[in-house]
Structures are given as structure tokens and as C-alpha cells.
Amino acid sequence: MWGEAKYSFFAMFLLCLGLIHAQTFSNEAVSRGIDFTSGTLDTWGSGVSFFDFNQDGWDDLSFARENQAPIFYQNNQGNFQEVSMGVFPQGKAKAILWADYDNDYDLDLFLTALDGKIQLYQNQGNFSFLEVSAAAGLYTGAARNYGAAFADYDRDGFLDLYVCRYDINGDSSNLSFLNNLYHNNGDGTFTDVSIFAGVDDGLAQSFQPVWFDFNHDFWPDLYVVNDKQEPGRLYVNNQDGTFTDLTLSANLADGSSDLMTGTVGDFNNDNRLDLFVSNIGGSSSFSPRLYENRGDSTFINVYNSLISTMDATTWGGLWFDADNDGWQDLYVATDFLSPLNQAVPSYFYRNTISAGFTQDSVSFLANPSAQSHAVARGDVNQDGFYDLVVYNEEPDTSFLWLNNGTSNNYVKITLEGTVSNSFAIGSFIQVFAGGQQYTQYTMCGENYIGQNSQHHIFGLAQLTMIDSVWVEFPSGIINKYYNLPVNQSYHFIEGETVNDFFINVVGNMPFCAGDSIQLWAPEALSYVWSTGDLTQAITVYEEGSYQVEIIDSLGLTRQSVILFVEKIEAPQISITTQNAQCNNSADGSITLMVANQGQSYSINWGDTILGELRQNLSAGDYQYTYVDAFGCLLSDTISILEPFPINGQYDISPASESQLGSLSIVINGGTSPYLSLLSGDTIDGQAFDLSPGMYALIITDNNDCLYEDSIVIPLENDTVINSSVTRSNLPFEIFNDVNQSQIVIHWPMKVKGALEIELFSVLGKQLSSYNVDLAGISNLRLDYPNNIRDGWYILQLRFKNNTLRNPMLIRSQR
């Protein structure tokens, strides 16, 4: 809330340093050349403008008068000289406004009259004016016209116009009885869009429109000041040409009201626009309102807690920093003391920062009583302090309160639009200095039928340097200025400091190696990229910083914000493969080692298998896809190989009656070196002295891959031994029980005697021997020796001097 302890400390600090001293205002209307009476019979006064109409930096004065020409005073370095504009309106004069409705950078004039007509005068140059009301599409019949204000509510660069009607008797469907919103078509004409936009306000006694962007979304909103029990209405801009009535939800429909003025300012320096509304006074229900903007589309009336009672009827009011201490003070014009009809001096309230507003009845010297209505602020002598003009009824002349100032510093700021309307109406000005932020909003028509100067003064207390000034134009362009000296006047042109427009990017950022993106500059007359390219768009393949300088459609040279384009480099993926060890085996593997820029990733093998490791692979092609957190892809195919199958080529010499056989083997395939076993005996490529018969050949390579075959050593001119059971003159039958890993010998029960049994390899090496007494038994089971391998063997039986040699193929299940 406003009024926290830090503000109190700040105020006490200033007081202790003696930086706040006595300040006065003196009425110098006559001495400065302002000496006339209003000549009006309307007890509610006429409008006044403190606008610099010839744009020479010195604030001029314009007074509307009933049924006679307005009076225009040109400011000649602090003194005023009456000049003629050739303008002759009729009726009870109300608003008088300077505005550049045709956006040609000279000021046109607009006037309203109660029970008269509205008039628009186009500046033809050199202050020659042409009345164009009808040609511009404005209603030219007599009506109960009152206050008016200009704003660019649709942000198309042209000022639109809102006119209040003070009328509750009439046809509510007839636009001549309603408030009117005129949309500027940009070609010198206006279209009445009051009903479509939803701001006609019905039949109401409306005094004054106030355009202000209360929610700071760059779209002007509208507050309508209504008299005679009607609440002031707040219309929020829907950004589509229409408005929504937020009066109730914004807490602005509180109590009885005869509202006269609506003046906008940031009294608590929270960067939100607050609203003061005057009233007839005399009781709490008819007291003025001080609506503090809460920043959530609602307001709270803090009048009773911050301002002492205003008993008189209050009319025009305005915010201004009287002593340039950085805090907005409040001046309110009075008509008469309610209910005594006795004229009283106007009210002046100083912003004490911590204790609300304190009435100051002595700073305005010899403050006379008068029936005062319209007020406006400007700087008569360009000393950086706001002076005030107060328009009084007959018989009093107007007040011109000259501010004698303090030792406090200031900055004065004037705006010029380029993309926005020419006088930048609707802009926020934010001054940052000494840890504080000061905000003002540019308007054209405000308070009660008044118009303030377009030159904005910011008080800075004893600060000697401005940290920065930000100007937010209606177009959205933001000018930024830094380290500005104080006690200076600055003219800021929209876009002159704007270097921070953004480059448009087409494509993913960051982009993947192997891809590209496009960078686009806004539409402009010319382009110069940091790459040397001169086109609107460039294609970027490499990481780096990019910037473009353009000359825009206004001829302004602008530079973009530097854009750093990041490229995601392809990962470094190391691949380790273990091929299949044997032909048709599934013992291969793939291991990936990923080195990237640290982002997360996944590896997908396309068959629902994820991860960097694949095992138990048979020979074949395996494809993986790498995907990182930015969607960058990398795919590759890895092959698992297998050796050729082991193959043996044989050269066999058969056995004969005089010579045993031999075997010569040539091995290929597999992985050398090889180990060859011929029926359990190791051979080295050759084997000699082989008895005729069948031999088991087993070849293993360096990976323990296996090759098996049967080798037959034939007897020359004979056939191959082809049975594992041989019958002879000995009564023995021999079987190979593979399931039990045993050799089975069977004989008749009548056979008795000693049996000698020997097991040899095919090369004649004895592997085991047994001696068995056959008495009483008929069969024998012999376990395979522990070191036996699958293959061909020779079982030899000796019985009663007879020998049986039986070749047999042993298949072990072990």
C-alpha cells in the first residue's frame, strides 16, 4: 500500500537536509497579458487549453468563450500576446482542444458547445483554418455537447474522438442524444461507431471523457464522467474495436455522485495510473473520489484515508508535482461552498508521501475566491516547474498561477510519434532515478473540459542524474535513454533509439547438425546482415551471432538484438563390435560410447530395444537411431560378421595287407589355429598307421568352434566297417549304450573263463583295460573312461587265445 515506512523515511530525509523550502504561487495573469472575462452566461464555465499550439517549446493558452471567438494567447518567452485564428463557433462553449487529427504534424482545432454544434477546424498551414466538420463526417446539428477527448483506441496511428452529451431527455436510439465515438478512417473522415463499440453510455448527463490505459496493455481504455446520480463508467478496450463496461467489477459505482472531473496520475509512484474524480461535496456520500489503481482491474477509493474533506463543489482538478519532489500533488477548482452558495478559494493538496495529502492554503498567495471550473497545467517561463491556469466565471478574470519553484531538479520531456500518432497520445513515459520510478501518461483532453501541455515535467528532488527514461509508444515501440543530465528539456522521437527489434527465426532453435534455419528481418527499405548479406532473409548453417541493420519505412536506421544461433553438433559415437565367434552362433555384441554436449538422449534399435549395449547377436545388420533432447537424429547400421564354417579337405590312403592306411587333412574356415582330434587322438594335419575302419574327426578352432565328420579308412579292395556290433567265432555281443555312457558286452551263461578287455584309440593308443571272470554272469557294463571324447574307438576282446577287434562310434551325452 501507498504510504509505507520507506516513503516516510525518504520524506524525513529530505526535510532534514533542508531540501524542501517555502514555495509560493502568484497570480500573474494580468502582468503576463491575460486580462479578459469569460463573457459566459453558463454557470458551469468554458474550456481552457495550456497546449503549445505553435510547437515552439513555449506553452500557449486557449480559452473557449460563449457565442464569440475563442481567445488565443501565444507565449512569447514568458509573456502572452493575443492572436487571431479566424475561428467563430456558436453556443455555450465547452471543450477547446488542439489535436493533429489528420496526422500531418500541424495542430488542428476542435470545439464543442452546449446547445450548439461540434466544430473541427483543419490547419491548412501557417495557422489558416478551414472548418471541415461536415466533410469529416461529424454530426453538425445542435446538441447538448460537452467535454471531448482524442485517443487512438485501435492503435492505427490516427486519433479517434469521443464527445460527451449532457442529455437525459431524448430518444435513446438517436445518436444525437448519446455520447459519440468517432473512429478516424485515416483519410480525413470519421465514422460514428458508438453503438457498435458499446460506449454510447445511454442517456446520461456526461461531462467529460478520459482516455487512459488503466491496465497498461497499450490499448486505451475509456472513463466517462457522469453527473446527477449516474456513476462514472469505465470501459475496457477489448482490442477488437469494442469495449466492455467494467464499472461494477472495478469498484467504481460507489454511492451518490454528481461527478465533474476525471484526472489521471500516478500519485503513489507504483507505475499504475490512479484516478481523481471531483463531486459537489457537502456530505461524505457526495465527496470526491480518489481511486487507487490496484493493478488487477480494480480500484479502491482511498479518499477518506488520504485527503481531508472538501466541502465546496469541486470542478476541474489535476495532478502536478508542484515542488518537483517526485510526488504528484493535487489542485482542485471550486465553485461555491455547499450548501451556502458562497464562493471559496480552490483546494491545493500537497502529497506528503507518508501521511496522505495535506491541504495547503497559503502557497497560493492572496488566493481569491471565485467560481472556478476548468483548469490546466503548463510551464509559462520554462523554468521546469508547472504553472496553472484556472478559468473563472464572470466577473472574475482567469487565474494564471506562476510557480516560483524550489531548489529541486526536473526533466522535461516532449514526444513525437512516427509509427504512432504524431503527438504520441497514449504513450507511457517512465523515468528511473535514485531507485524511484515516475510515470506519466500522454492525453489529449482531460480533467474537466481542460487540456494540459504536451511538455511533461518530472520532479527529481535533489537527484543529479537520471538513470534511464523509457517511453512506451502506442505502437509498442519502446525508446530507451540512459544517463541523462537533469534540468534539461528533451524531445524524443519514436523509434530513434529502438535497436532492440527481434530477428524472426524459421526452424528449430537450436538446430541440428546437417540442418539449417532461416532468419528474417521485418519489412524494410534495406538490409545489411552481419554476414554481409543484403536480403530480407538469410539461411544459416553454422552456429554464431547474427545481427541485421535495417532502414525502415520511416527512414529510421535500426539494429536488431544480436541473436546467438546454437547448433547441436553431431555426437561422437564410438562403436565396439564383437563378431559372432562361430558360424551360425549368437554370441556377437555391439557397444556404443556416446560423447555429446551433455544433453540427454536415447538409443533405439528399431525393435523396441533401447540402450547402448546389444548382446547375443547372430550375424547380420543392426540399425540404431540416436535422438537427443532437441530432437536431433543420427542413424547408422552396424554389421555383425561370422567366420566361414570350418571345413576339412581329406586325402585318404587305404589300408592294405602289407600297410596300414593314412590320412592327410587341409583345414580352412573358422579362426585359426585349429585343434584336430581323430577319434580322440590329436593329429597335426596327418595321421599314419590307421587300421581300416571308421574314425571320428573333431576339429576345434581358436574360438572353440566345432567341426565334426566321420572318416573311413578303407581296406584296399574292401568295404567299410559299417556296424558298431560285430559277431565272430567268439560268443560276445557288444553294444554302445549312449544314454548310460556305457559299453555293454553280453554272452551266454554257459561261457566261463577269463576275459581280457582293452579300449584303444583308432591310432592304437590304449585308453583302458579290464580283466573279468565270466563265471556266473552273462553281461558286463563298462563306463566310458573320464577322458574319452566322442569319436571312433577300437574295443579289443581276448578270450581263450582268440581276439576280437570291434571298431565302435561312441557318442557321449556328458
mmCIF file of N, CA and C in Angstrom, residues 116 136 173 260 286 334 442 468 544 583 597 604 626 750 772:
data_model
loop_
_atom_site.group_PDB
_atom_site.id
_atom_site.type_symbol
_atom_site.label_atom_id
_atom_site.label_comp_id
_atom_site.label_asym_id
_atom_site.label_seq_id
_atom_site.Cartn_x
_atom_site.Cartn_y
_atom_site.Cartn_z
ATOM 1 N N GLY A 116 -25.285 23.771 -28.956
ATOM 2 C CA GLY A 116 -24.678 24.235 -30.195
ATOM 3 C C GLY A 116 -24.173 23.024 -30.961
ATOM 4 N N ALA A 136 -15.855 15.916 -42.622
ATOM 5 C CA ALA A 136 -15.174 14.875 -41.859
ATOM 6 C C ALA A 136 -16.137 13.820 -41.336
ATOM 7 N N SER A 173 -32.191 5.815 -28.943
ATOM 8 C CA SER A 173 -31.658 5.175 -30.146
ATOM 9 C C SER A 173 -31.100 6.185 -31.139
ATOM 10 N N MET A 260 -17.769 15.627 -11.731
ATOM 11 C CA MET A 260 -17.433 16.675 -12.689
ATOM 12 C C MET A 260 -16.144 16.388 -13.464
ATOM 13 N N PHE A 286 -21.314 12.590 -1.100
ATOM 14 C CA PHE A 286 -21.059 13.409 -2.275
ATOM 15 C C PHE A 286 -19.637 13.968 -2.277
ATOM 16 N N THR A 334 -12.796 25.120 -7.301
ATOM 17 C CA THR A 334 -14.068 25.129 -6.575
ATOM 18 C C THR A 334 -15.011 26.157 -7.182
ATOM 19 N N THR A 442 0.376 10.266 -21.668
ATOM 20 C CA THR A 442 0.058 11.375 -22.569
ATOM 21 C C THR A 442 -1.410 11.321 -22.975
ATOM 22 N N SER A 468 17.606 6.271 -16.332
ATOM 23 C CA SER A 468 17.077 5.954 -17.660
ATOM 24 C C SER A 468 15.680 6.534 -17.812
ATOM 25 N N GLY A 544 26.633 -19.279 -34.356
ATOM 26 C CA GLY A 544 27.287 -17.986 -34.243
ATOM 27 C C GLY A 544 26.311 -16.878 -33.907
ATOM 28 N N ASN A 583 30.379 -69.900 -36.908
ATOM 29 C CA ASN A 583 29.341 -69.833 -37.917
ATOM 30 C C ASN A 583 28.010 -70.290 -37.323
ATOM 31 N N GLN A 597 27.061 -32.932 -26.204
ATOM 32 C CA GLN A 597 27.224 -31.686 -25.464
ATOM 33 C C GLN A 597 26.572 -31.735 -24.094
ATOM 34 N N ASN A 604 17.671 -46.102 -29.936
ATOM 35 C CA ASN A 604 16.590 -47.012 -30.299
ATOM 36 C C ASN A 604 17.068 -47.879 -31.446
ATOM 37 N N TYR A 626 19.933 -42.537 -32.882
ATOM 38 C CA TYR A 626 20.240 -41.678 -31.732
ATOM 39 C C TYR A 626 19.306 -40.466 -31.784
ATOM 40 N N LYS A 750 26.585 -120.069 -20.271
ATOM 41 C CA LYS A 750 27.449 -121.252 -20.221
ATOM 42 C C LYS A 750 28.901 -120.926 -20.458
ATOM 43 N N VAL A 772 38.104 -109.757 -16.546
ATOM 44 C CA VAL A 772 36.825 -110.152 -15.969
ATOM 45 C C VAL A 772 36.736 -111.682 -15.956
#
